[in-house]
Amino acid sequence: MLSELERDVLEAVLLGKRRVEEISKFCGIPELTVNEVLRRLVERGYITDEMIPTAKAYDELKWVNSSRPPSFYGENLKKFLKIVLDILIILAILHIVMILI
């Protein structure tokens, strides 16, 4: 489980911020705090020493990782497809009703 500071710093890294100054400015926290949080994130396996997010980081924040296929995120994909199918059925019913009127 990540603290709020850890989540903020990890999100900054996921968004491409690689320098401590950038992350500090993005998150609005002091550079010393950013350094400590980055150290903890590396120790816990969320980012590498080169500031590259790991799969664990994407999983924790529930971000879509381009290295994984859409089937990995099956729940969201199934829910999306169900909603699209429901909308298509409603549109078909409305179309039939409009023809009959």
Coordinates of N, CA, C and O in Angstrom, one line a residue:
M1 N 0.9 -1.2 0.0 CA 0.0 0.0 0.0 C 0.9 1.2 0.0 O 1.8 1.3 0.8
L2 N 0.6 2.2 -0.9 CA 1.4 3.4 -1.0 C 0.8 4.5 -0.2 O -0.5 4.7 -0.1
S3 N 1.6 5.4 0.3 CA 1.1 6.6 1.0 C 0.8 7.6 -0.1 O 1.1 7.4 -1.3
E4 N 0.1 8.7 0.3 CA -0.3 9.7 -0.7 C 0.9 10.3 -1.4 O 0.9 10.5 -2.6
L5 N 2.0 10.6 -0.6 CA 3.2 11.2 -1.2 C 3.8 10.2 -2.2 O 4.3 10.6 -3.3
E6 N 3.9 8.9 -1.8 CA 4.4 7.9 -2.7 C 3.6 7.8 -4.0 O 4.2 7.7 -5.1
R7 N 2.3 7.9 -3.9 CA 1.5 7.8 -5.1 C 1.7 9.0 -6.0 O 1.8 8.9 -7.2
D8 N 1.8 10.2 -5.4 CA 2.1 11.4 -6.2 C 3.4 11.3 -6.9 O 3.5 11.6 -8.1
V9 N 4.4 10.9 -6.2 CA 5.7 10.8 -6.8 C 5.7 9.7 -7.9 O 6.3 9.9 -9.0
L10 N 5.1 8.6 -7.6 CA 5.0 7.5 -8.6 C 4.3 8.0 -9.9 O 4.6 7.7 -11.0
E11 N 3.2 8.7 -9.7 CA 2.4 9.2 -10.8 C 3.3 10.1 -11.7 O 3.2 10.1 -12.9
A12 N 4.1 11.0 -11.0 CA 5.0 11.9 -11.7 C 6.0 11.1 -12.6 O 6.2 11.4 -13.7
V13 N 6.5 10.0 -12.0 CA 7.5 9.2 -12.7 C 6.8 8.5 -13.9 O 7.3 8.4 -15.0
L14 N 5.5 8.0 -13.7 CA 4.8 7.4 -14.7 C 4.5 8.4 -15.9 O 4.3 8.0 -17.0
L15 N 4.3 9.6 -15.5 CA 4.1 10.6 -16.5 C 5.3 11.2 -17.2 O 5.3 12.1 -18.1
G16 N 6.5 10.6 -16.9 CA 7.7 10.9 -17.6 C 8.6 11.9 -16.9 O 9.7 12.2 -17.5
K17 N 8.3 12.2 -15.7 CA 9.2 13.1 -14.9 C 10.4 12.2 -14.4 O 10.2 11.3 -13.8
R18 N 11.6 12.6 -14.7 CA 12.8 11.8 -14.4 C 13.7 12.5 -13.4 O 14.5 11.9 -12.7
R19 N 13.7 13.8 -13.4 CA 14.6 14.6 -12.5 C 13.9 15.0 -11.2 O 12.7 15.3 -11.2
V20 N 14.6 15.0 -10.1 CA 14.1 15.3 -8.8 C 13.4 16.7 -8.8 O 12.3 16.9 -8.3
E21 N 14.0 17.7 -9.5 CA 13.5 19.0 -9.6 C 12.1 19.0 -10.3 O 11.2 19.7 -9.8
E22 N 12.0 18.3 -11.3 CA 10.7 18.2 -12.1 C 9.6 17.6 -11.2 O 8.5 18.1 -11.1
I23 N 10.0 16.5 -10.5 CA 9.0 15.8 -9.7 C 8.6 16.7 -8.5 O 7.4 16.8 -8.2
S24 N 9.6 17.4 -7.9 CA 9.3 18.3 -6.8 C 8.3 19.4 -7.2 O 7.4 19.7 -6.5
K25 N 8.6 20.0 -8.3 CA 7.7 21.0 -8.9 C 6.3 20.5 -9.2 O 5.3 21.1 -8.9
F26 N 6.3 19.3 -9.8 CA 5.0 18.7 -10.3 C 4.2 18.4 -9.0 O 3.0 18.6 -9.1
C27 N 4.8 17.8 -8.0 CA 4.0 17.4 -6.8 C 3.9 18.4 -5.8 O 3.0 18.3 -4.9
G28 N 4.7 19.5 -5.8 CA 4.6 20.5 -4.8 C 5.2 20.1 -3.5 O 4.7 20.6 -2.4
I29 N 6.2 19.3 -3.5 CA 6.9 18.9 -2.3 C 8.4 19.1 -2.4 O 8.9 19.2 -3.5
P30 N 9.1 19.3 -1.2 CA 10.5 19.6 -1.3 C 11.3 18.5 -1.9 O 11.0 17.3 -1.9
E31 N 12.4 18.9 -2.5 CA 13.3 17.9 -3.2 C 13.9 16.8 -2.2 O 14.0 15.7 -2.6
L32 N 14.1 17.2 -1.0 CA 14.6 16.2 0.0 C 13.6 15.1 0.2 O 13.9 13.9 0.3
T33 N 12.3 15.5 0.3 CA 11.2 14.6 0.4 C 11.1 13.7 -0.8 O 10.9 12.5 -0.7
V34 N 11.3 14.3 -2.0 CA 11.2 13.5 -3.2 C 12.3 12.5 -3.2 O 12.1 11.3 -3.6
N35 N 13.5 12.9 -2.9 CA 14.6 11.9 -2.8 C 14.3 10.7 -1.9 O 14.6 9.6 -2.3
E36 N 13.8 11.0 -0.8 CA 13.5 9.9 0.2 C 12.4 9.0 -0.4 O 12.4 7.8 -0.3
V37 N 11.3 9.6 -0.9 CA 10.2 8.8 -1.5 C 10.8 8.0 -2.7 O 10.4 6.8 -2.8
L38 N 11.6 8.5 -3.5 CA 12.1 7.8 -4.6 C 13.0 6.6 -4.1 O 12.9 5.5 -4.7
R39 N 13.7 6.8 -3.1 CA 14.5 5.7 -2.5 C 13.6 4.6 -2.0 O 13.9 3.4 -2.3
R40 N 12.5 5.0 -1.4 CA 11.6 3.9 -0.9 C 10.9 3.2 -2.0 O 10.7 2.0 -2.0
L41 N 10.6 3.9 -3.1 CA 9.9 3.3 -4.3 C 10.9 2.3 -4.9 O 10.4 1.3 -5.4
V42 N 12.2 2.7 -5.0 CA 13.1 1.7 -5.6 C 13.3 0.5 -4.7 O 13.3 -0.6 -5.2
E43 N 13.4 0.7 -3.4 CA 13.5 -0.4 -2.4 C 12.3 -1.4 -2.5 O 12.5 -2.6 -2.4
R44 N 11.1 -0.8 -2.7 CA 9.9 -1.6 -2.7 C 9.6 -2.2 -4.1 O 8.6 -2.9 -4.3
G45 N 10.4 -1.8 -5.1 CA 10.2 -2.4 -6.4 C 9.2 -1.7 -7.4 O 8.8 -2.3 -8.3
Y46 N 8.9 -0.5 -7.1 CA 7.9 0.2 -7.9 C 8.6 0.9 -9.1 O 8.0 1.1 -10.1
I47 N 9.9 1.3 -8.9 CA 10.7 1.9 -10.0 C 12.1 1.3 -9.9 O 12.5 0.8 -8.9
T48 N 12.8 1.4 -11.0 CA 14.2 0.9 -11.1 C 15.1 2.1 -10.7 O 14.7 3.2 -10.5
D49 N 16.4 1.8 -10.6 CA 17.4 2.8 -10.3 C 17.4 3.9 -11.3 O 17.8 5.0 -11.1
E50 N 17.0 3.5 -12.6 CA 17.1 4.4 -13.7 C 15.8 5.2 -13.8 O 15.5 5.9 -14.8
M51 N 14.9 5.1 -12.8 CA 13.6 5.8 -12.7 C 12.6 5.3 -13.8 O 11.9 6.1 -14.3
I52 N 12.7 4.1 -14.0 CA 11.7 3.5 -15.0 C 10.7 2.7 -14.1 O 11.0 1.9 -13.3
P53 N 9.4 3.0 -14.3 CA 8.3 2.3 -13.6 C 8.3 0.8 -13.9 O 8.5 0.4 -15.1
T54 N 8.1 0.0 -12.9 CA 8.0 -1.4 -13.1 C 6.5 -1.8 -13.3 O 5.6 -1.0 -13.1
A55 N 6.2 -3.1 -13.6 CA 4.9 -3.6 -13.7 C 4.1 -3.4 -12.4 O 2.9 -3.1 -12.4
K56 N 4.8 -3.5 -11.3 CA 4.2 -3.4 -10.0 C 3.6 -2.0 -9.8 O 2.5 -1.8 -9.3
A57 N 4.3 -1.0 -10.4 CA 3.8 0.4 -10.3 C 2.5 0.6 -11.1 O 1.6 1.2 -10.6
Y58 N 2.5 0.0 -12.3 CA 1.3 0.1 -13.1 C 0.1 -0.6 -12.4 O -1.0 -0.2 -12.5
D59 N 0.4 -1.8 -11.8 CA -0.6 -2.5 -11.2 C -1.2 -1.8 -10.0 O -2.4 -1.8 -9.7
E60 N -0.3 -1.2 -9.2 CA -0.7 -0.5 -7.9 C -1.6 0.7 -8.3 O -2.6 0.9 -7.6
L61 N -1.2 1.4 -9.3 CA -2.0 2.6 -9.6 C -3.1 2.4 -10.6 O -3.9 3.2 -10.9
K62 N -3.2 1.1 -11.0 CA -4.2 0.7 -12.0 C -4.2 1.5 -13.3 O -5.2 1.8 -13.9
W63 N -2.9 1.7 -13.7 CA -2.7 2.4 -15.0 C -2.6 1.4 -16.1 O -2.0 0.3 -15.8
V64 N -3.0 1.7 -17.3 CA -2.8 0.7 -18.4 C -1.4 0.8 -18.9 O -0.9 1.9 -19.2
N65 N -0.8 -0.4 -19.0 CA 0.6 -0.5 -19.4 C 0.6 -1.0 -20.8 O 0.0 -2.0 -21.1
S66 N 1.3 -0.3 -21.7 CA 1.3 -0.6 -23.1 C 2.0 -2.0 -23.4 O 1.9 -2.5 -24.4
S67 N 2.8 -2.4 -22.4 CA 3.5 -3.7 -22.6 C 2.6 -4.9 -22.4 O 3.0 -6.0 -22.6
R68 N 1.4 -4.7 -21.8 CA 0.5 -5.8 -21.5 C -0.7 -5.8 -22.5 O -1.1 -4.7 -22.9
P69 N -1.1 -6.9 -22.9 CA -2.3 -7.0 -23.9 C -3.6 -6.5 -23.2 O -3.7 -6.6 -21.9
P70 N -4.6 -6.1 -24.0 CA -5.8 -5.7 -23.4 C -6.5 -6.8 -22.5 O -7.2 -6.5 -21.6
S71 N -6.2 -8.0 -22.9 CA -6.9 -9.1 -22.1 C -6.4 -9.1 -20.6 O -7.1 -9.6 -19.8
F72 N -5.3 -8.5 -20.4 CA -4.8 -8.5 -19.0 C -5.8 -7.6 -18.1 O -5.9 -7.9 -17.0
Y73 N -6.3 -6.6 -18.8 CA -7.3 -5.7 -18.1 C -8.7 -6.2 -18.4 O -9.6 -5.4 -18.6
G74 N -8.9 -7.5 -18.4 CA -10.2 -8.1 -18.8 C -11.4 -7.5 -18.2 O -12.4 -7.3 -18.9
E75 N -11.4 -7.2 -16.9 CA -12.7 -6.7 -16.3 C -13.1 -5.4 -16.9 O -14.3 -5.3 -17.2
N76 N -12.2 -4.5 -17.1 CA -12.6 -3.2 -17.7 C -13.0 -3.4 -19.1 O -13.9 -2.7 -19.6
L77 N -12.3 -4.2 -19.9 CA -12.7 -4.5 -21.3 C -14.1 -5.1 -21.4 O -14.9 -4.7 -22.2
K78 N -14.4 -6.1 -20.6 CA -15.7 -6.7 -20.6 C -16.8 -5.7 -20.3 O -17.8 -5.7 -20.9
K79 N -16.5 -4.9 -19.3 CA -17.5 -3.9 -18.8 C -17.8 -2.9 -20.0 O -18.9 -2.6 -20.3
F80 N -16.7 -2.5 -20.6 CA -16.8 -1.5 -21.7 C -17.6 -2.1 -22.9 O -18.5 -1.5 -23.4
L81 N -17.3 -3.4 -23.2 CA -18.0 -4.0 -24.3 C -19.5 -4.2 -24.0 O -20.3 -4.1 -24.9
K82 N -19.8 -4.6 -22.8 CA -21.2 -4.7 -22.3 C -21.9 -3.4 -22.5 O -23.1 -3.4 -23.0
I83 N -21.3 -2.3 -22.1 CA -22.0 -1.0 -22.2 C -22.2 -0.7 -23.7 O -23.3 -0.2 -24.1
V84 N -21.2 -0.9 -24.6 CA -21.4 -0.7 -26.0 C -22.5 -1.5 -26.6 O -23.3 -1.0 -27.3
L85 N -22.5 -2.8 -26.2 CA -23.6 -3.6 -26.7 C -25.0 -3.2 -26.2 O -25.9 -3.1 -27.0
D86 N -25.1 -2.7 -24.9 CA -26.3 -2.2 -24.4 C -26.8 -1.0 -25.2 O -28.0 -0.8 -25.5
I87 N -25.8 -0.1 -25.5 CA -26.2 1.1 -26.3 C -26.7 0.8 -27.7 O -27.6 1.3 -28.2
L88 N -26.0 -0.2 -28.3 CA -26.4 -0.6 -29.6 C -27.8 -1.2 -29.6 O -28.6 -1.0 -30.5
I89 N -28.1 -2.0 -28.6 CA -29.5 -2.6 -28.5 C -30.5 -1.5 -28.3 O -31.6 -1.5 -29.0
I90 N -30.2 -0.5 -27.5 CA -31.2 0.6 -27.3 C -31.4 1.4 -28.5 O -32.5 1.7 -28.9
L91 N -30.3 1.6 -29.3 CA -30.4 2.4 -30.5 C -31.2 1.6 -31.6 O -32.0 2.1 -32.3
A92 N -31.1 0.3 -31.6 CA -31.8 -0.6 -32.5 C -33.3 -0.6 -32.2 O -34.2 -0.4 -33.1
I93 N -33.6 -0.6 -30.9 CA -35.0 -0.6 -30.5 C -35.6 0.8 -30.8 O -36.8 0.8 -31.3
L94 N -34.9 1.8 -30.6 CA -35.4 3.2 -30.9 C -35.6 3.3 -32.4 O -36.6 3.9 -32.9
H95 N -34.7 2.8 -33.2 CA -34.9 2.8 -34.7 C -36.1 2.1 -35.1 O -36.9 2.5 -36.0
I96 N -36.4 0.9 -34.5 CA -37.6 0.1 -34.9 C -38.8 0.8 -34.5 O -39.8 0.9 -35.2
V97 N -38.8 1.5 -33.3 CA -40.0 2.2 -32.8 C -40.2 3.4 -33.8 O -41.4 3.7 -34.1
M98 N -39.2 4.1 -34.2 CA -39.3 5.2 -35.1 C -39.9 4.8 -36.5 O -40.7 5.5 -37.1
I99 N -39.5 3.6 -36.9 CA -40.1 3.1 -38.2 C -41.5 2.8 -38.1 O -42.3 3.1 -39.0
L100 N -42.0 2.2 -36.9 CA -43.4 1.9 -36.8 C -44.3 3.0 -36.5 O -45.5 2.9 -36.7
I101 N -43.7 4.1 -36.1 CA -44.6 5.3 -35.8 C -44.9 6.1 -37.1 O -44.9 6.2 -38.0

